[in-house]
Amino acid sequence: MGEGPEKKKNPAIIRTMKIPNIGRLCVLLCVLMTLTALTAAQAQTGSGTSYVFSVRLDGGQASMRLLTDFDVLRPCEEAPLLRLGAREVRVIVQPEELGAFRALGLPHHLVERGRPFQELRRNKPLGPDARYYTPKEIEAELLALEKKYPTLAKRVDLSLLTKTGATHEGRHLFALKISDKVTKDEGEPTALLAAQHHARELNAPYMVLQAAKRVLAGYASDPLLQKTVDAYELWFVPCVNPDGVNYVWTRDRWWRKNRRRNPGGSYGVDLNRNYPFHWGKCGSTSGRESSSTYRGPSAASEPETKTMMALARMKAFDKYLDFHSYGHEVLTSYGPCQQRAYAGKRVLQVEAFYRTLIRGKMRFGTRSPSASGEAPEWHWASQGSLAYLVEVGTSFQPAFTATVAEEKRVWPGVRAFLGLRPSLAGRVQSLKGKRSLAASIDPAQALQTTQGERSKSAQGSGRYHLWLPAGAWTVPVQASGHQPLLAKIKAPTLGLTKTLDLTLIPILPSVSLSLPNPYVMGTTAQLALKAGDPGKGYWIPMALGKAPGMEVGPRHLPINPDGLFLLSAKPNLSPNYVGHMGTLDGKGEARAKLKLPRTPALLGFKLYFIGMTFEKGYPFDLKAWSSPMEMVLR
Ligand SMILES: [Zn+2]
């Protein structure tokens, strides 16, 4: 109750300041209000900002623990350094990690507390350059590009488009769509460039924004870009993590994760550990909430992850390029443990071929990502998109001039990436009416994959893409309501493209035909057709043989198109064969009658009958048929 030294001290101060009574009340109120405001701010923003310590490693167990358990400043996707030895590192420690950090007992000193990036912006030239982007500035920049290039560029609210809703703090994710006739959905192939899954990587979104600007400005003069914009829908998402980036600007420039409030009181999920492919299984992915690489409570738990995944499922991107900082590297498509399992397999040859091409143009190195749950791994494994993570720069927030120079270095690789075409592309369609199908394509035989990797065709357009090595491959294709197709595909040399549409046959009603066999000439034979397809047309032709049959579009009809077959195409063939053509009754059934006069010359002769049904939209309107039925004349 305000006893002890405090009680004695405060009146003394107030006395010294000679504040009148009414003034004292004001001061008290002010102090109370400030305290309330601070508490509210802390509740909203977490318990405080990062500590940046300089730590002396000694090569022992504690040094190892620091490198594996703490946010040691290094390229954002690098695996924990196993190379120990005496040296100095910088480590970012969250307030709730302080105890664990101090318990390591490593010699350290405080370099700085995490400060709002905007403060550093104001303090130019002491702080980093002012020209990095806040989430609002990125949104405005995308809108400005739409205004400048109305026929080519359009800003899209992804949270609305995908109906996945807002982030934890109520923000939306935004994209710039670039295409000729940008306001139309032409069902063209698609590519996605994204950045800033990690908030503090302020130089990464500049690569995406600038690529969009270069594409728009180069459309009139660069034939490769013109061809790409005409043929493609290009999607640019400069900032996947607006809540985290806002926090970087307003509270703590070292913040990496999003702003989920974790049950234990800490904040944030590492969005680039939250994707479902092998989520939490491989590498150093952390299940500790306060960790800077916390993978989240479940796969795809985060709104930002959900939005990006929903966009990928809608658009079935051919290609995906994901910018991070820092490191001058294009990463392999698989985490280290998956990659080991694939040593020598064709999938790694394909992945390496395109990666080498891109990083060669950037003059970048390469390495494995550190963990599963990363975005490019998911795009590659679940959508079949050629997907890479690019680490730009040599720090998260270098002077802006360095980032401008970096973008110039990166652009030739991005341009080459935009020019790449899949080994095979085309549409997955239904045999009925050539309707587009959302299909799942299994490249396992061609790529020697074993982890359930699939390529998907786009909802709406049915457009698919496959990145395959040269050769003849069998590729299973599945779509709902259709028979699985084992497509025989001949893939061209790596780097070349080939167009091939894949046609799937709808699952058809089973059709059965029954008839007497043998048939005694002179009697009446009842032929009964059961198709379970009321109101559809039917036909029961006869023929002298069932092999070799005939081809009807991509289907094989097992009855010969001989003279007898053609003759039975006549509706009023003969009073001896009636009811062989017409409309199925309410049960989807039909009956025909055959009465051949007794003819000794025909004894032992064989006829074949087949029951067919018809529906518009199929080749020759032919929908389904029964097995061919034999009839021996007696
Ligand atoms: Zn990163």
XYZ file of C-alpha atoms and ligand atoms in Angstrom:
635
model
C 0.000 0.000 0.000
C 2.699 2.501 -0.928
C 4.736 2.104 2.244
C 8.476 2.262 2.746
C 11.005 4.568 1.121
C 8.817 5.314 -1.926
C 6.171 6.966 0.225
C 8.689 9.213 1.918
C 10.592 9.996 -1.273
C 7.777 11.165 -3.551
C 6.420 13.986 -1.328
C 10.042 15.132 -0.932
C 10.471 15.427 -4.682
C 7.167 17.133 -5.105
C 8.023 19.517 -2.249
C 11.333 20.355 -3.898
C 9.537 21.087 -7.162
C 7.081 23.318 -5.385
C 4.104 22.004 -7.234
C 0.741 23.228 -5.940
C -1.849 20.694 -4.903
C -3.787 20.822 -8.129
C -0.462 20.437 -9.961
C 0.365 17.355 -7.878
C -2.903 15.779 -8.932
C -2.067 16.474 -12.596
C 1.405 14.970 -12.245
C -0.087 11.893 -10.590
C -2.659 11.559 -13.346
C 0.002 12.003 -16.015
C 2.213 9.355 -14.427
C -0.717 6.982 -14.130
C -1.735 7.582 -17.742
C 1.815 6.999 -18.979
C 2.018 3.781 -17.005
C -1.321 2.617 -18.410
C -0.224 3.494 -21.942
C 3.049 1.607 -21.516
C 1.279 -1.458 -20.198
C -1.132 -1.371 -23.138
C 1.731 -0.936 -25.600
C 3.605 -3.829 -24.032
C 0.555 -6.070 -24.127
C 0.154 -5.231 -27.783
C 3.745 -5.474 -28.891
C 5.273 -8.101 -26.633
C 7.397 -7.756 -23.594
C 10.163 -5.705 -25.213
C 12.597 -5.486 -28.054
C 15.618 -7.589 -28.956
C 18.989 -7.480 -27.274
C 21.912 -7.671 -29.682
C 24.917 -9.164 -27.927
C 28.414 -9.690 -29.149
C 29.457 -13.111 -27.902
C 32.884 -14.705 -27.718
C 32.654 -18.378 -28.728
C 35.068 -20.798 -27.110
C 34.366 -23.910 -29.185
C 32.741 -25.769 -26.312
C 29.257 -27.134 -25.589
C 27.842 -23.704 -24.679
C 29.039 -22.265 -28.015
C 27.306 -25.118 -29.813
C 24.080 -24.467 -27.876
C 24.247 -20.778 -28.780
C 24.587 -21.576 -32.485
C 21.766 -24.129 -32.552
C 19.265 -22.527 -30.140
C 19.679 -18.780 -30.660
C 19.246 -16.255 -33.443
C 22.915 -15.831 -34.342
C 23.261 -13.249 -37.123
C 24.019 -15.098 -40.339
C 22.360 -15.717 -43.717
C 18.683 -16.171 -42.917
C 18.317 -19.743 -44.186
C 21.731 -21.060 -43.232
C 21.912 -24.201 -41.136
C 23.292 -23.750 -37.601
C 27.016 -23.393 -37.947
C 28.755 -26.535 -36.825
C 32.172 -25.027 -37.367
C 33.105 -23.936 -33.900
C 36.291 -22.396 -32.616
C 37.168 -19.201 -30.827
C 35.553 -16.211 -32.540
C 33.112 -13.361 -32.058
C 29.463 -13.561 -33.206
C 26.433 -11.302 -32.894
C 23.323 -12.893 -31.438
C 19.788 -11.517 -31.185
C 18.133 -12.464 -27.907
C 14.456 -11.878 -27.139
C 13.652 -10.707 -23.580
C 12.069 -14.068 -22.736
C 15.286 -15.830 -23.810
C 17.574 -13.730 -21.620
C 17.714 -16.255 -18.792
C 18.613 -19.151 -21.089
C 21.185 -16.978 -22.862
C 22.901 -15.900 -19.633
C 22.865 -19.516 -18.400
C 25.207 -20.413 -21.271
C 27.882 -18.478 -19.417
C 29.615 -17.229 -22.570
C 31.510 -13.918 -22.373
C 29.325 -11.243 -23.995
C 28.513 -7.563 -24.133
C 25.431 -5.645 -25.232
C 25.822 -3.992 -28.651
C 22.343 -2.502 -28.980
C 18.671 -2.875 -28.110
C 16.327 -3.478 -31.034
C 15.033 -0.053 -32.088
C 12.335 0.931 -34.564
C 13.754 1.084 -38.069
C 11.852 4.358 -38.603
C 13.946 5.957 -35.852
C 17.077 5.044 -37.753
C 15.456 6.394 -40.891
C 14.883 9.758 -39.213
C 18.457 9.813 -37.957
C 19.934 9.658 -41.425
C 22.834 9.710 -42.222
C 23.640 7.839 -38.977
C 21.091 5.128 -39.663
C 20.359 3.096 -42.772
C 18.969 4.750 -45.856
C 15.406 6.049 -45.844
C 14.318 4.448 -49.069
C 13.324 1.021 -47.756
C 9.618 0.261 -47.763
C 7.013 -0.003 -45.033
C 4.059 -2.307 -45.814
C 1.914 0.778 -46.574
C 4.558 2.148 -48.936
C 4.683 -1.187 -50.769
C 0.890 -1.132 -51.170
C 1.100 2.432 -52.503
C 3.925 1.515 -54.877
C 1.863 -1.338 -56.365
C -1.089 0.999 -56.867
C 1.174 3.592 -58.506
C 2.361 0.947 -60.979
C -1.254 0.023 -61.762
C -1.977 3.704 -62.462
C 1.105 4.078 -64.651
C 0.535 0.878 -66.658
C -3.258 0.297 -66.543
C -3.299 -2.225 -69.411
C -0.423 -4.292 -68.039
C -0.477 -4.058 -64.248
C -3.103 -4.508 -61.583
C -2.827 -4.472 -57.800
C -4.637 -7.429 -56.249
C -5.685 -7.838 -52.615
C -4.655 -11.469 -52.068
C -6.439 -11.821 -48.747
C -9.706 -11.021 -50.546
C -8.919 -12.919 -53.744
C -8.104 -16.126 -51.884
C -10.767 -15.541 -49.194
C -8.185 -16.511 -46.570
C -8.698 -13.376 -44.503
C -6.379 -10.914 -42.802
C -3.180 -11.376 -40.793
C -3.138 -11.552 -36.966
C -3.042 -7.732 -36.841
C -5.689 -7.330 -39.545
C -3.468 -6.537 -42.535
C -3.937 -7.863 -46.076
C -1.343 -9.265 -48.458
C -1.024 -7.513 -51.825
C 0.284 -8.536 -55.231
C 0.903 -6.862 -58.545
C -0.393 -8.936 -61.444
C 1.321 -8.221 -64.758
C 0.015 -9.538 -68.069
C -1.176 -8.271 -71.400
C -4.945 -7.713 -71.014
C -4.274 -7.748 -67.273
C -7.912 -7.318 -66.272
C -8.879 -10.564 -68.012
C -8.232 -14.091 -66.797
C -6.876 -15.647 -69.962
C -5.870 -18.932 -68.362
C -2.240 -18.276 -69.243
C 0.774 -19.905 -67.571
C 1.740 -18.191 -64.316
C 4.852 -17.295 -62.344
C 5.279 -15.893 -58.829
C 7.997 -13.710 -57.313
C 7.748 -13.082 -53.569
C 9.793 -11.640 -50.700
C 9.827 -10.868 -47.008
C 8.570 -13.984 -45.322
C 11.152 -12.690 -42.832
C 10.355 -9.196 -41.621
C 13.824 -7.743 -41.015
C 15.049 -8.518 -44.551
C 14.273 -5.029 -45.815
C 16.419 -5.355 -48.940
C 14.479 -8.393 -50.251
C 11.187 -6.712 -51.361
C 13.173 -4.219 -53.431
C 14.207 -7.126 -55.697
C 10.549 -7.979 -56.356
C 9.328 -4.399 -56.796
C 12.207 -3.568 -59.076
C 11.691 -6.749 -61.155
C 8.054 -5.678 -61.665
C 9.174 -2.200 -62.720
C 11.766 -3.597 -65.117
C 9.230 -5.941 -66.696
C 6.748 -3.087 -67.196
C 9.346 -0.635 -68.487
C 10.993 -3.282 -70.710
C 7.752 -4.546 -72.251
C 8.035 -2.205 -75.217
C 11.711 -2.858 -75.947
C 12.850 -6.257 -74.589
C 11.486 -9.120 -76.772
C 11.988 -11.710 -73.987
C 9.984 -9.638 -71.519
C 7.342 -8.824 -74.116
C 6.962 -12.515 -74.961
C 6.740 -13.398 -71.276
C 4.144 -10.739 -70.466
C 2.083 -11.709 -73.519
C 2.202 -15.421 -72.699
C 2.180 -15.297 -68.903
C 0.418 -13.962 -65.839
C 3.240 -12.716 -63.605
C 2.501 -12.234 -59.901
C 4.715 -10.101 -57.646
C 4.261 -10.224 -53.861
C 6.956 -7.956 -52.332
C 5.856 -8.467 -48.705
C 4.456 -11.750 -47.360
C 4.757 -10.643 -43.706
C 3.299 -7.107 -43.310
C 2.712 -7.424 -39.527
C 6.327 -8.387 -38.943
C 7.601 -5.639 -41.247
C 5.436 -3.064 -39.482
C 6.975 -4.220 -36.197
C 10.447 -3.795 -37.698
C 9.605 -0.189 -38.571
C 7.797 0.752 -35.387
C 9.424 -1.343 -32.630
C 12.389 -3.592 -33.386
C 14.495 -3.623 -36.544
C 15.721 -7.181 -35.788
C 12.279 -8.869 -35.822
C 12.081 -11.919 -38.124
C 8.749 -13.740 -37.570
C 5.098 -12.753 -37.991
C 3.113 -11.394 -35.013
C 1.097 -14.363 -33.754
C 0.580 -14.166 -30.003
C 1.893 -17.505 -28.725
C 0.196 -19.109 -25.699
C 3.423 -18.920 -23.654
C 3.473 -15.107 -24.010
C 6.063 -14.858 -26.778
C 5.276 -13.636 -30.292
C 5.622 -14.883 -33.798
C 5.949 -17.841 -36.144
C 8.729 -18.143 -38.705
C 6.615 -18.110 -41.868
C 9.380 -19.859 -43.780
C 9.101 -22.871 -41.442
C 5.309 -23.032 -41.555
C 4.651 -24.645 -44.974
C 3.296 -28.209 -44.868
C 5.813 -30.190 -46.935
C 7.672 -32.242 -44.286
C 6.691 -29.576 -41.757
C 8.816 -29.843 -38.631
C 10.606 -32.957 -39.820
C 13.902 -31.969 -41.306
C 16.779 -29.757 -40.218
C 16.730 -27.430 -37.237
C 13.080 -26.397 -37.380
C 12.195 -25.284 -33.922
C 9.148 -26.185 -31.880
C 10.051 -23.616 -29.186
C 7.629 -20.672 -29.343
C 10.180 -18.023 -28.452
C 12.681 -19.281 -31.048
C 13.295 -17.034 -34.034
C 12.663 -20.091 -36.239
C 9.491 -21.285 -34.432
C 7.611 -23.389 -36.997
C 4.127 -22.667 -35.589
C 1.589 -24.826 -33.734
C 0.714 -26.799 -36.885
C 1.524 -26.887 -40.592
C 0.102 -23.863 -42.430
C -1.230 -22.465 -39.138
C -0.522 -18.862 -40.174
C -2.835 -16.596 -42.201
C 0.088 -15.416 -44.372
C 1.024 -19.017 -45.233
C -2.610 -19.846 -45.963
C -2.967 -16.881 -48.325
C 0.170 -17.757 -50.290
C -0.814 -21.429 -50.517
C -4.351 -20.606 -51.654
C -2.937 -18.312 -54.349
C -0.613 -21.105 -55.527
C -3.509 -23.568 -55.672
C -5.629 -21.124 -57.677
C -2.890 -20.203 -60.093
C -0.775 -23.411 -60.337
C 2.429 -21.420 -60.801
C 4.934 -22.811 -63.316
C 7.693 -21.041 -61.406
C 8.329 -19.502 -58.012
C 11.213 -17.280 -56.905
C 11.419 -16.309 -53.222
C 13.755 -13.508 -52.102
C 15.431 -13.402 -48.688
C 18.569 -11.823 -47.321
C 21.394 -12.362 -47.005
C 24.141 -14.474 -48.606
C 24.565 -14.245 -52.424
C 23.150 -17.723 -52.884
C 20.424 -19.589 -54.740
C 19.378 -22.467 -52.496
C 18.685 -26.061 -53.524
C 15.038 -27.109 -53.735
C 15.226 -29.605 -50.859
C 16.327 -29.414 -47.245
C 19.461 -31.341 -46.344
C 17.889 -34.606 -45.129
C 15.552 -34.928 -48.141
C 18.385 -34.085 -50.461
C 20.561 -36.852 -49.014
C 17.752 -39.332 -49.710
C 17.746 -38.196 -53.340
C 21.503 -38.347 -53.985
C 22.047 -39.211 -57.647
C 18.339 -39.116 -58.507
C 17.077 -37.361 -61.613
C 15.072 -34.835 -59.588
C 18.296 -33.260 -58.333
C 19.736 -33.097 -61.839
C 16.692 -31.168 -63.070
C 16.649 -28.885 -60.018
C 20.408 -28.225 -60.359
C 20.191 -27.534 -64.108
C 17.852 -24.554 -63.742
C 19.407 -23.383 -60.445
C 22.856 -23.250 -62.050
C 21.443 -21.245 -64.918
C 19.830 -18.654 -62.642
C 22.670 -18.303 -60.138
C 25.241 -18.156 -62.949
C 23.558 -14.979 -64.216
C 23.581 -13.560 -60.668
C 27.145 -14.712 -59.990
C 25.811 -16.336 -56.803
C 26.856 -19.456 -54.943
C 24.591 -22.214 -53.708
C 23.832 -24.338 -50.647
C 21.046 -26.324 -48.986
C 18.270 -24.644 -47.035
C 18.435 -25.370 -43.318
C 15.048 -26.909 -42.668
C 11.796 -28.266 -44.011
C 8.652 -26.145 -43.958
C 10.151 -23.552 -46.290
C 8.025 -22.008 -49.031
C 10.011 -23.073 -52.132
C 10.108 -26.698 -50.954
C 6.316 -26.712 -50.676
C 5.776 -25.004 -54.064
C 8.034 -27.542 -55.739
C 6.712 -30.652 -53.947
C 2.992 -29.920 -53.899
C 2.464 -27.840 -57.049
C 5.368 -28.945 -59.241
C 6.520 -25.319 -59.553
C 10.180 -24.756 -60.364
C 10.986 -23.029 -57.066
C 14.081 -21.422 -55.590
C 15.001 -19.297 -52.617
C 17.450 -16.480 -53.387
C 19.508 -14.853 -50.616
C 20.525 -11.340 -51.675
C 22.976 -8.893 -50.147
C 25.414 -9.277 -47.280
C 23.180 -7.980 -44.474
C 19.458 -7.423 -43.788
C 19.383 -3.630 -43.952
C 22.450 -2.346 -45.786
C 22.731 1.202 -47.115
C 20.115 1.556 -49.839
C 22.774 2.253 -52.464
C 24.178 -1.225 -51.795
C 20.720 -2.721 -52.338
C 20.329 -0.808 -55.607
C 23.675 -2.227 -56.765
C 22.649 -5.697 -55.569
C 19.430 -5.561 -57.612
C 21.443 -4.758 -60.738
C 23.488 -7.871 -60.068
C 20.403 -10.047 -59.424
C 18.242 -8.875 -62.338
C 19.936 -10.878 -65.164
C 19.138 -14.054 -63.203
C 15.551 -12.945 -62.622
C 15.144 -12.113 -66.302
C 16.510 -15.553 -67.259
C 14.121 -17.137 -64.764
C 11.171 -15.289 -66.324
C 12.212 -16.645 -69.723
C 12.250 -20.318 -68.619
C 9.531 -22.625 -69.908
C 8.521 -26.028 -68.489
C 9.642 -29.211 -70.288
C 5.999 -30.017 -70.914
C 3.007 -27.756 -70.772
C -0.547 -27.777 -72.002
C -4.016 -28.393 -70.647
C -5.554 -31.251 -68.734
C -9.024 -31.650 -70.182
C -11.997 -33.942 -70.036
C -12.892 -36.021 -73.057
C -16.404 -34.661 -72.633
C -16.576 -31.204 -74.137
C -12.832 -30.583 -73.646
C -13.717 -29.179 -70.213
C -10.646 -27.987 -68.232
C -9.693 -30.153 -65.263
C -7.889 -29.483 -61.997
C -5.635 -32.525 -61.993
C -2.825 -34.010 -59.959
C 0.144 -35.244 -61.972
C 2.680 -37.663 -60.511
C 6.202 -37.184 -61.912
C 7.762 -39.936 -59.750
C 8.816 -42.235 -62.587
C 10.527 -39.447 -64.525
C 12.130 -37.658 -61.563
C 12.699 -40.669 -59.244
C 10.920 -38.862 -56.430
C 9.520 -40.730 -53.421
C 8.127 -38.069 -51.098
C 4.725 -37.660 -52.702
C 5.733 -34.774 -54.978
C 2.987 -33.752 -57.392
C 2.421 -31.221 -60.121
C -1.015 -29.594 -60.263
C -3.015 -28.179 -63.114
C -4.835 -24.890 -62.557
C -8.461 -24.740 -61.514
C -10.394 -23.051 -64.295
C -7.870 -23.281 -67.120
C -6.601 -26.859 -66.625
C -3.139 -25.611 -67.543
C -0.331 -27.851 -66.280
C 3.474 -27.784 -66.219
C 6.116 -30.470 -65.805
C 9.841 -29.904 -65.315
C 11.301 -33.241 -66.467
C 14.575 -34.641 -67.771
C 14.734 -35.678 -71.438
C 13.302 -39.126 -72.089
C 10.143 -41.186 -72.457
C 8.172 -41.273 -69.219
C 4.917 -42.633 -67.908
C 3.079 -39.995 -65.920
C -0.112 -40.842 -63.970
C -2.738 -38.089 -64.135
C -5.779 -37.951 -61.859
C -8.819 -35.695 -61.771
C -12.076 -36.092 -59.930
C -14.869 -37.867 -61.858
C -12.403 -39.243 -64.384
C -10.536 -42.470 -64.996
C -6.842 -42.179 -64.077
C -4.675 -41.706 -67.153
C -1.205 -43.157 -67.593
C 0.142 -40.516 -69.977
C 3.064 -41.575 -72.154
C 5.192 -38.468 -72.409
C 8.314 -37.749 -74.395
C 10.178 -34.929 -72.698
C 12.605 -32.777 -74.722
C 16.194 -31.903 -73.772
C 16.405 -29.984 -70.477
C 15.817 -26.312 -71.097
C 13.465 -26.871 -74.045
C 9.680 -26.939 -73.970
C 6.978 -29.014 -75.626
C 3.205 -28.579 -75.716
C 0.990 -31.560 -75.002
C -2.648 -31.646 -73.912
C -3.712 -34.504 -71.635
C -7.229 -35.869 -72.066
C -9.019 -37.789 -69.312
C -12.065 -39.981 -69.807
C -14.982 -39.331 -67.454
C -15.984 -42.228 -65.228
C -18.830 -43.684 -67.281
C -21.885 -45.680 -66.256
C -21.368 -49.412 -66.645
C -23.271 -50.728 -69.650
C -24.245 -54.386 -69.940
C -25.863 -56.268 -72.771
C -27.418 -59.727 -72.349
C -28.591 -62.001 -75.139
C -29.135 -65.757 -75.718
C -26.026 -67.656 -76.744
C -26.326 -69.937 -78.596
C -29.305 -68.580 -80.471
C -31.669 -71.058 -82.075
C -32.635 -69.686 -85.467
C -36.342 -69.362 -85.994
C -36.970 -68.258 -82.371
C -37.088 -64.691 -81.040
C -33.987 -63.503 -79.211
C -34.401 -60.855 -76.483
C -31.461 -58.470 -76.202
C -31.483 -56.459 -72.936
C -29.372 -53.337 -72.484
C -28.810 -51.942 -68.988
C -26.996 -48.592 -68.906
C -28.459 -46.817 -65.853
C -28.554 -43.585 -67.838
C -32.267 -42.750 -68.415
C -33.174 -40.677 -71.438
C -29.861 -41.121 -73.246
C -29.739 -42.432 -76.796
C -28.619 -46.016 -77.368
C -27.668 -48.320 -80.201
C -27.048 -52.075 -80.365
C -25.203 -52.719 -83.634
C -24.042 -56.150 -84.809
C -20.853 -57.112 -86.598
C -18.984 -60.157 -87.821
C -16.052 -59.651 -85.453
C -14.801 -57.736 -82.421
C -11.105 -57.511 -83.262
C -9.297 -55.332 -84.242
C -12.201 -53.023 -83.380
C -11.934 -49.287 -84.103
C -10.575 -46.068 -82.626
C -13.051 -43.411 -81.546
C -11.012 -40.369 -80.608
C -8.612 -41.552 -77.875
C -10.826 -44.571 -77.109
C -10.885 -48.103 -78.478
C -14.256 -49.552 -79.406
C -14.062 -53.384 -79.430
C -16.233 -54.119 -82.470
C -15.354 -54.122 -86.167
C -16.775 -51.434 -88.443
C -17.724 -53.973 -91.113
C -20.647 -54.086 -93.547
C -23.025 -55.607 -90.998
C -22.131 -52.935 -88.462
C -22.791 -50.157 -90.972
C -26.029 -51.822 -92.042
C -27.261 -51.852 -88.435
C -26.878 -48.064 -88.353
C -30.193 -47.920 -90.226
C -33.055 -47.183 -87.814
C -35.444 -49.442 -89.749
C -32.980 -52.113 -90.663
C -35.439 -54.973 -91.051
C -38.555 -56.270 -89.307
C -36.270 -59.093 -88.140
C -34.231 -56.781 -85.888
C -36.230 -54.151 -84.017
C -35.639 -51.904 -81.024
C -31.879 -51.771 -81.688
C -31.867 -47.963 -81.599
C -33.728 -45.377 -79.530
C -33.870 -43.803 -76.095
C -33.236 -45.575 -72.786
C -36.315 -45.847 -70.554
C -36.753 -44.394 -67.057
C -34.585 -47.150 -65.586
C -31.892 -46.553 -68.186
C -32.729 -49.789 -69.952
C -33.739 -50.891 -73.450
C -34.821 -54.067 -75.262
C -34.295 -55.269 -78.816
C -35.711 -58.308 -80.604
C -33.999 -60.443 -83.201
C -35.699 -63.165 -85.246
C -33.629 -64.802 -87.942
C -35.285 -67.416 -90.178
C -33.805 -70.898 -89.839
C -31.025 -71.042 -92.423
C -28.900 -74.263 -92.412
C -26.045 -72.479 -94.227
C -25.614 -70.200 -91.195
C -25.320 -73.024 -88.604
C -22.356 -72.356 -86.321
C -21.985 -68.833 -87.685
C -20.995 -66.147 -85.093
C -22.409 -62.627 -84.696
C -21.217 -59.931 -82.258
C -23.385 -57.292 -80.573
C -22.409 -54.273 -78.523
C -24.638 -51.876 -76.565
C -23.714 -48.199 -76.749
C -25.062 -45.000 -75.216
C -24.814 -41.440 -76.518
C -24.478 -37.990 -75.034
C -23.512 -34.687 -76.568
C -19.995 -33.462 -75.836
C -18.145 -36.718 -76.471
C -16.344 -37.521 -79.744
C -19.123 -38.656 -82.127
C -21.404 -38.172 -79.075
C -20.442 -41.723 -78.091
C -20.517 -41.992 -74.291
C -20.244 -45.595 -73.070
C -20.494 -49.162 -74.276
C -20.826 -52.726 -73.106
C -18.444 -55.588 -73.693
C -18.987 -57.114 -77.146
C -21.301 -60.150 -76.830
C -20.961 -63.248 -78.981
C -23.964 -65.068 -80.465
C -23.500 -68.512 -82.093
C -26.270 -69.410 -84.505
C -27.874 -72.858 -84.057
Zn 14.852 -15.014 -44.788
